[in-house]
């Protein structure tokens, strides 16, 4: 059996994505979940399987318990023996597909169930605003998990890299309030601008509109794309491509700290790796979604060539201007000589004097 997994920020986009996928697979089993107040996981089954509507009350409101005790057993129960059959799994809003796949992947192999595609449904007209939203997913009303502190931008930061297929849809607000020829409708200026941003952030993904083919899921490629510090290939179009910054000398920690706000202030998204003078042997990943920026130590450089690289998406800066700022963050030739001398004396790390 072929399993297609669909994620989305909100239930309206998820349901529109399911309708799109059903046009590709008219005989598919449709398994849809929603997580609602009271730790309730609501199950809907439709399509070529007998209709079901039921709910499970979870003792602990987490993806792990829901997947282990409800989602996986239901997939196993509904899976037909026909190897050509297809099941479409619509995840609750804001759930990361990669988290679910980690828990069910090895359990599906004995059942001869293969994951064909990981799809993400999104409203392009809302994407940039959602990347900049400062509220948590719970505060914004996207999910019922009160202690979920992720923002919608952080959801997209990960999910755009995980998905092999992007399904652009019109959001509920657009459907209800926008005129048929409005800029937020499919083909409108806001819609197309958001779709271009999605293409930039997920250049690997197949954008599926109308009856175009879905992308294909490759586990190793998905793991690589979602690893901390992964640098996607940049688009060729110089007019729309993200700004790429590179530094072959280590970054001065204090100068970079001071420059980071100006580097990031207008960026919709940041991805990159850093080589910082105060931790020469460590590869530091940096990510940013709208107002949030985070860093993660990913361990030793090993065989990788130590270098700092950044991709700035949606930046309003001129490339030459921001390149100059980044260049000034690097250690000088004089600092470089003292850096390696000090690192040798201090056992591999540099400490400012």
Short mmCIF file of C-alpha atoms in Angstrom, two decimals:
data_model
loop_
_atom_site.label_atom_id
_atom_site.label_comp_id
_atom_site.label_asym_id
_atom_site.label_seq_id
_atom_site.Cartn_x
_atom_site.Cartn_y
_atom_site.Cartn_z
CA UNK A 1 0.00 0.00 0.00
CA UNK A 2 1.09 3.54 -0.75
CA UNK A 3 0.80 6.08 2.09
CA UNK A 4 0.66 9.83 1.43
CA UNK A 5 1.08 12.07 4.49
CA UNK A 6 -0.35 15.59 4.45
CA UNK A 7 0.47 18.37 6.93
CA UNK A 8 -0.74 21.96 7.19
CA UNK A 9 -0.72 24.92 9.57
CA UNK A 10 -4.53 25.04 9.80
CA UNK A 11 -7.44 22.68 9.27
CA UNK A 12 -8.90 24.63 6.35
CA UNK A 13 -5.69 24.32 4.33
CA UNK A 14 -5.37 20.68 5.38
CA UNK A 15 -8.90 19.87 4.17
CA UNK A 16 -8.33 21.71 0.87
CA UNK A 17 -5.12 19.72 0.48
CA UNK A 18 -7.02 16.48 1.08
CA UNK A 19 -9.51 17.41 -1.64
CA UNK A 20 -6.62 18.04 -4.00
CA UNK A 21 -5.02 14.69 -3.21
CA UNK A 22 -8.33 12.87 -3.68
CA UNK A 23 -8.41 14.10 -7.27
CA UNK A 24 -5.09 12.31 -7.77
CA UNK A 25 -6.23 9.13 -5.99
CA UNK A 26 -10.00 8.80 -6.33
CA UNK A 27 -10.06 5.32 -4.78
CA UNK A 28 -7.87 6.18 -1.80
CA UNK A 29 -8.69 5.54 1.85
CA UNK A 30 -8.88 8.92 3.59
CA UNK A 31 -7.75 8.99 7.24
CA UNK A 32 -8.01 12.43 8.83
CA UNK A 33 -7.25 13.51 12.39
CA UNK A 34 -7.97 16.61 14.45
CA UNK A 35 -6.66 17.38 17.94
CA UNK A 36 -9.20 19.37 19.97
CA UNK A 37 -9.71 20.66 23.52
CA UNK A 38 -9.79 18.08 26.28
CA UNK A 39 -6.87 16.09 24.81
CA UNK A 40 -9.25 14.55 22.30
CA UNK A 41 -7.98 13.11 19.03
CA UNK A 42 -10.85 12.94 16.55
CA UNK A 43 -10.68 10.35 13.75
CA UNK A 44 -12.49 10.58 10.41
CA UNK A 45 -12.33 7.77 7.85
CA UNK A 46 -13.74 8.20 4.34
CA UNK A 47 -13.02 7.28 0.75
CA UNK A 48 -12.85 3.61 -0.20
CA UNK A 49 -13.04 2.44 3.44
CA UNK A 50 -16.16 2.26 5.58
CA UNK A 51 -16.94 5.68 7.04
CA UNK A 52 -15.91 6.24 10.65
CA UNK A 53 -16.14 9.13 13.10
CA UNK A 54 -14.69 8.53 16.55
CA UNK A 55 -12.49 10.12 19.15
CA UNK A 56 -9.84 9.03 21.61
CA UNK A 57 -9.07 10.87 24.85
CA UNK A 58 -5.32 10.93 25.33
CA UNK A 59 -3.79 10.65 28.79
CA UNK A 60 -0.94 12.86 27.61
CA UNK A 61 -1.45 15.46 24.87
CA UNK A 62 1.54 14.76 22.66
CA UNK A 63 2.21 13.55 19.14
CA UNK A 64 4.03 10.49 20.49
CA UNK A 65 1.07 9.10 22.43
CA UNK A 66 -1.38 9.95 19.65
CA UNK A 67 0.74 8.19 17.04
CA UNK A 68 1.54 5.13 19.13
CA UNK A 69 -1.92 4.45 20.55
CA UNK A 70 -4.24 5.71 17.81
CA UNK A 71 -2.76 6.65 14.43
CA UNK A 72 -0.47 3.66 13.88
CA UNK A 73 -3.04 1.03 15.00
CA UNK A 74 -5.65 2.60 12.73
CA UNK A 75 -3.33 2.57 9.72
CA UNK A 76 -2.56 -1.09 10.43
CA UNK A 77 -6.26 -1.92 10.78
CA UNK A 78 -7.39 -0.14 7.64
CA UNK A 79 -4.50 -1.10 5.37
CA UNK A 80 -5.79 -3.37 2.58
CA UNK A 81 -3.75 -6.27 1.27
CA UNK A 82 -3.81 -4.75 -2.21
CA UNK A 83 -0.31 -3.44 -2.83
CA UNK A 84 -1.65 -0.92 -5.37
CA UNK A 85 -4.01 0.74 -2.88
CA UNK A 86 -3.42 4.25 -1.52
CA UNK A 87 -4.12 5.77 1.88
CA UNK A 88 -4.00 9.51 2.50
CA UNK A 89 -3.23 10.53 6.09
CA UNK A 90 -4.26 14.09 6.96
CA UNK A 91 -2.45 15.12 10.14
CA UNK A 92 -3.86 17.50 12.75
CA UNK A 93 -3.02 21.16 12.12
CA UNK A 94 0.57 22.17 13.05
CA UNK A 95 1.82 18.58 13.45
CA UNK A 96 5.20 17.94 11.88
CA UNK A 97 5.10 15.08 9.40
CA UNK A 98 8.71 14.16 10.19
CA UNK A 99 7.88 13.55 13.86
CA UNK A 100 5.08 11.15 12.92
CA UNK A 101 7.25 9.37 10.34
CA UNK A 102 10.00 8.74 12.90
CA UNK A 103 7.48 6.79 14.98
CA UNK A 104 5.71 4.81 12.28
CA UNK A 105 8.37 4.31 9.58
CA UNK A 106 9.87 1.01 10.73
CA UNK A 107 6.46 -0.33 11.80
CA UNK A 108 5.08 -0.01 8.26
CA UNK A 109 7.71 -2.06 6.46
CA UNK A 110 6.46 -5.50 7.67
CA UNK A 111 2.99 -4.54 6.43
CA UNK A 112 4.40 -3.69 3.00
CA UNK A 113 3.27 -0.10 3.38
CA UNK A 114 5.54 2.41 1.69
CA UNK A 115 5.48 6.18 2.06
CA UNK A 116 5.00 7.65 -1.37
CA UNK A 117 4.93 11.37 -0.66
CA UNK A 118 4.99 13.95 2.13
CA UNK A 119 2.80 16.89 1.16
CA UNK A 120 2.36 20.32 2.73
CA UNK A 121 -0.79 22.35 2.05
CA UNK A 122 -0.38 26.10 2.49
CA UNK A 123 -2.02 29.37 1.56
CA UNK A 124 0.67 31.35 -0.33
CA UNK A 125 -1.10 34.67 0.29
CA UNK A 126 -0.69 34.16 4.06
CA UNK A 127 2.79 32.64 4.11
CA UNK A 128 4.91 35.76 4.68
CA UNK A 129 2.63 37.11 7.42
CA UNK A 130 2.59 33.69 9.09
CA UNK A 131 6.39 33.55 8.99
CA UNK A 132 6.46 36.87 10.87
CA UNK A 133 3.78 36.04 13.45
CA UNK A 134 5.17 36.50 16.98
CA UNK A 135 2.39 34.54 18.68
CA UNK A 136 2.69 30.88 19.63
CA UNK A 137 0.63 28.34 17.71
CA UNK A 138 -1.69 28.03 20.69
CA UNK A 139 -2.08 31.82 21.06
CA UNK A 140 -2.89 32.08 17.35
CA UNK A 141 -5.54 29.38 17.67
CA UNK A 142 -3.87 26.94 15.29
CA UNK A 143 -3.75 24.10 17.80
CA UNK A 144 -5.14 23.09 21.19
CA UNK A 145 -1.79 22.34 22.86
CA UNK A 146 -1.51 25.18 25.38
CA UNK A 147 2.18 24.68 26.07
CA UNK A 148 3.25 24.60 22.40
CA UNK A 149 5.53 27.64 22.16
CA UNK A 150 6.37 27.21 18.46
CA UNK A 151 5.38 29.99 16.09
CA UNK A 152 3.82 29.42 12.70
CA UNK A 153 7.12 30.48 11.15
CA UNK A 154 8.97 27.73 13.02
CA UNK A 155 6.40 25.22 11.78
CA UNK A 156 7.02 26.25 8.17
CA UNK A 157 10.81 26.42 8.66
CA UNK A 158 10.86 22.67 9.30
CA UNK A 159 7.92 21.49 7.22
CA UNK A 160 8.99 23.21 4.00
CA UNK A 161 12.22 21.23 4.15
CA UNK A 162 10.48 17.95 5.07
CA UNK A 163 7.84 17.98 2.34
CA UNK A 164 8.54 16.76 -1.18
CA UNK A 165 5.23 18.21 -2.44
CA UNK A 166 3.72 21.67 -1.91
CA UNK A 167 -0.02 22.07 -2.47
CA UNK A 168 -0.98 25.76 -2.70
CA UNK A 169 -4.57 26.43 -1.61
CA UNK A 170 -6.77 29.44 -0.96
CA UNK A 171 -7.20 30.03 2.78
CA UNK A 172 -10.57 30.19 4.50
CA UNK A 173 -10.47 33.98 4.90
CA UNK A 174 -9.71 34.39 1.21
CA UNK A 175 -12.53 32.07 0.23
CA UNK A 176 -15.02 33.95 2.40
CA UNK A 177 -13.97 37.57 1.95
CA UNK A 178 -11.85 38.00 -1.18
CA UNK A 179 -13.44 38.86 -4.50
CA UNK A 180 -12.97 36.38 -7.33
CA UNK A 181 -10.36 38.62 -8.95
CA UNK A 182 -8.68 39.73 -5.71
CA UNK A 183 -4.88 39.64 -5.22
CA UNK A 184 -5.13 36.86 -2.64
CA UNK A 185 -6.96 34.51 -4.99
CA UNK A 186 -5.08 31.85 -6.99
CA UNK A 187 -3.18 33.69 -9.70
CA UNK A 188 -3.39 37.04 -7.90
CA UNK A 189 -0.33 39.13 -7.08
CA UNK A 190 -0.22 38.32 -3.33
CA UNK A 191 -0.85 34.63 -4.01
CA UNK A 192 1.91 34.40 -6.63
CA UNK A 193 4.39 36.33 -4.46
CA UNK A 194 3.81 33.91 -1.60
CA UNK A 195 4.14 30.94 -3.93
CA UNK A 196 7.48 32.27 -5.13
CA UNK A 197 8.66 32.57 -1.51
CA UNK A 198 7.62 28.96 -0.87
CA UNK A 199 9.56 27.86 -3.97
CA UNK A 200 12.65 29.71 -2.74
CA UNK A 201 12.48 28.13 0.72
CA UNK A 202 11.76 24.63 -0.63
CA UNK A 203 13.55 24.45 -4.01
CA UNK A 204 13.56 20.64 -3.84
CA UNK A 205 9.78 20.32 -3.65
CA UNK A 206 7.30 19.69 -6.45
CA UNK A 207 4.62 22.40 -6.50
CA UNK A 208 1.45 20.51 -7.32
CA UNK A 209 -1.40 22.49 -8.89
CA UNK A 210 -4.34 21.08 -10.82
CA UNK A 211 -3.39 17.60 -12.03
CA UNK A 212 0.41 17.88 -11.88
CA UNK A 213 2.36 14.99 -10.39
CA UNK A 214 3.20 14.72 -6.70
CA UNK A 215 6.77 14.62 -5.50
CA UNK A 216 8.39 11.43 -4.18
CA UNK A 217 9.53 10.72 -0.65
CA UNK A 218 13.18 9.74 -0.17
CA UNK A 219 14.01 9.20 3.53
CA UNK A 220 17.74 9.97 3.32
CA UNK A 221 17.14 13.17 1.37
CA UNK A 222 14.45 14.31 3.83
CA UNK A 223 16.75 13.65 6.81
CA UNK A 224 19.50 15.68 5.16
CA UNK A 225 17.20 18.60 4.33
CA UNK A 226 15.84 18.82 7.87
CA UNK A 227 19.20 18.50 9.62
CA UNK A 228 20.39 21.59 11.50
CA UNK A 229 22.49 23.83 9.29
CA UNK A 230 21.39 22.32 5.98
CA UNK A 231 21.92 24.77 3.11
CA UNK A 232 19.36 24.32 0.30
CA UNK A 233 20.41 25.02 -3.23
CA UNK A 234 19.57 28.63 -4.05
CA UNK A 235 17.33 29.59 -6.95
CA UNK A 236 19.07 30.75 -10.11
CA UNK A 237 16.87 33.80 -10.70
CA UNK A 238 19.04 36.63 -9.39
CA UNK A 239 16.02 38.90 -9.02
CA UNK A 240 14.27 36.65 -6.51
CA UNK A 241 17.03 34.47 -5.10
CA UNK A 242 17.95 34.69 -1.40
CA UNK A 243 21.11 36.56 -0.52
CA UNK A 244 23.99 34.14 0.02
CA UNK A 245 26.77 35.25 2.37
CA UNK A 246 30.02 33.39 2.87
CA UNK A 247 33.04 33.96 5.12
CA UNK A 248 36.20 31.87 4.92
CA UNK A 249 37.71 33.38 8.08
CA UNK A 250 36.13 32.78 11.50
CA UNK A 251 33.57 35.27 12.75
CA UNK A 252 34.49 37.53 15.64
CA UNK A 253 31.85 36.57 18.24
CA UNK A 254 31.18 40.06 19.56
CA UNK A 255 31.11 41.78 16.17
CA UNK A 256 28.79 39.12 14.79
CA UNK A 257 26.50 39.41 17.81
CA UNK A 258 26.25 43.17 17.26
CA UNK A 259 25.69 42.81 13.50
CA UNK A 260 23.12 40.01 13.64
CA UNK A 261 20.08 42.27 14.25
CA UNK A 262 20.88 44.35 11.17
CA UNK A 263 21.54 41.24 9.10
CA UNK A 264 18.24 39.66 10.10
CA UNK A 265 15.89 42.62 10.60
CA UNK A 266 14.01 42.27 7.29
CA UNK A 267 14.56 38.58 6.57
CA UNK A 268 11.56 36.29 6.33
CA UNK A 269 13.83 33.28 6.89
CA UNK A 270 17.50 32.60 7.66
CA UNK A 271 19.41 29.36 7.21
CA UNK A 272 23.09 28.77 7.66
CA UNK A 273 26.18 27.54 9.44
CA UNK A 274 28.69 29.57 11.43
CA UNK A 275 32.40 29.24 12.16
CA UNK A 276 32.91 31.34 15.26
CA UNK A 277 36.31 32.29 16.63
CA UNK A 278 35.34 31.49 20.22
CA UNK A 279 34.49 27.87 19.27
CA UNK A 280 36.78 27.03 16.36
CA UNK A 281 36.20 23.28 16.39
CA UNK A 282 32.40 23.50 16.56
CA UNK A 283 29.96 23.76 13.66
CA UNK A 284 27.12 26.06 14.70
CA UNK A 285 23.82 26.00 12.84
CA UNK A 286 21.68 29.12 12.68
CA UNK A 287 18.02 29.35 11.73
CA UNK A 288 15.47 32.11 11.71
CA UNK A 289 11.76 32.43 11.02
CA UNK A 290 10.49 36.00 11.04
CA UNK A 291 11.15 37.47 14.49
CA UNK A 292 12.80 34.36 15.98
CA UNK A 293 16.42 33.35 15.53
CA UNK A 294 18.07 30.33 17.10
CA UNK A 295 21.48 28.66 17.07
CA UNK A 296 22.50 25.06 17.67
CA UNK A 297 25.90 23.48 18.18
CA UNK A 298 25.99 20.50 15.80
CA UNK A 299 29.38 19.16 16.91
CA UNK A 300 32.83 19.04 15.37
CA UNK A 301 33.47 20.01 11.76
CA UNK A 302 35.11 16.63 11.16
CA UNK A 303 35.91 16.35 7.46
CA UNK A 304 33.86 19.42 6.52
CA UNK A 305 35.69 22.57 5.50
CA UNK A 306 35.10 25.16 8.22
CA UNK A 307 33.29 28.16 6.74
CA UNK A 308 30.38 30.45 7.57
CA UNK A 309 27.46 30.51 5.13
CA UNK A 310 24.09 32.23 5.36
CA UNK A 311 21.01 32.31 3.16
CA UNK A 312 18.78 35.34 3.74
CA UNK A 313 15.28 34.98 2.31
CA UNK A 314 13.09 38.02 1.69
CA UNK A 315 15.74 40.49 2.84
CA UNK A 316 15.10 44.11 1.92
CA UNK A 317 18.83 44.86 1.99
CA UNK A 318 20.96 45.33 -1.10
CA UNK A 319 23.26 42.32 -1.42
CA UNK A 320 26.39 44.47 -1.58
CA UNK A 321 25.39 46.36 1.57
CA UNK A 322 24.80 43.22 3.62
CA UNK A 323 27.93 41.53 2.26
CA UNK A 324 29.99 44.43 3.61
CA UNK A 325 28.41 44.08 7.06
CA UNK A 326 29.11 40.34 7.08
CA UNK A 327 32.69 40.86 5.92
CA UNK A 328 33.32 43.17 8.87
CA UNK A 329 32.24 40.37 11.23
CA UNK A 330 35.24 38.25 10.22
CA UNK A 331 38.43 38.33 12.22
CA UNK A 332 41.20 40.46 10.72
CA UNK A 333 44.49 39.05 9.49
CA UNK A 334 46.16 40.18 12.71
CA UNK A 335 43.40 38.63 14.83
CA UNK A 336 43.64 35.47 12.75
CA UNK A 337 47.33 35.03 13.57
CA UNK A 338 46.69 35.55 17.27
CA UNK A 339 43.62 33.35 17.08
CA UNK A 340 45.40 30.17 16.04
CA UNK A 341 48.33 30.89 18.34
CA UNK A 342 45.95 31.33 21.28
CA UNK A 343 43.88 28.30 20.25
CA UNK A 344 47.00 26.16 20.29
CA UNK A 345 47.94 27.38 23.76
CA UNK A 346 44.39 27.02 25.13
CA UNK A 347 43.78 23.54 23.74
CA UNK A 348 41.74 24.42 20.67
CA UNK A 349 39.58 27.37 21.72
CA UNK A 350 40.16 31.09 21.38
CA UNK A 351 39.51 33.45 24.25
CA UNK A 352 39.50 37.22 23.78
CA UNK A 353 42.02 39.15 25.80
#
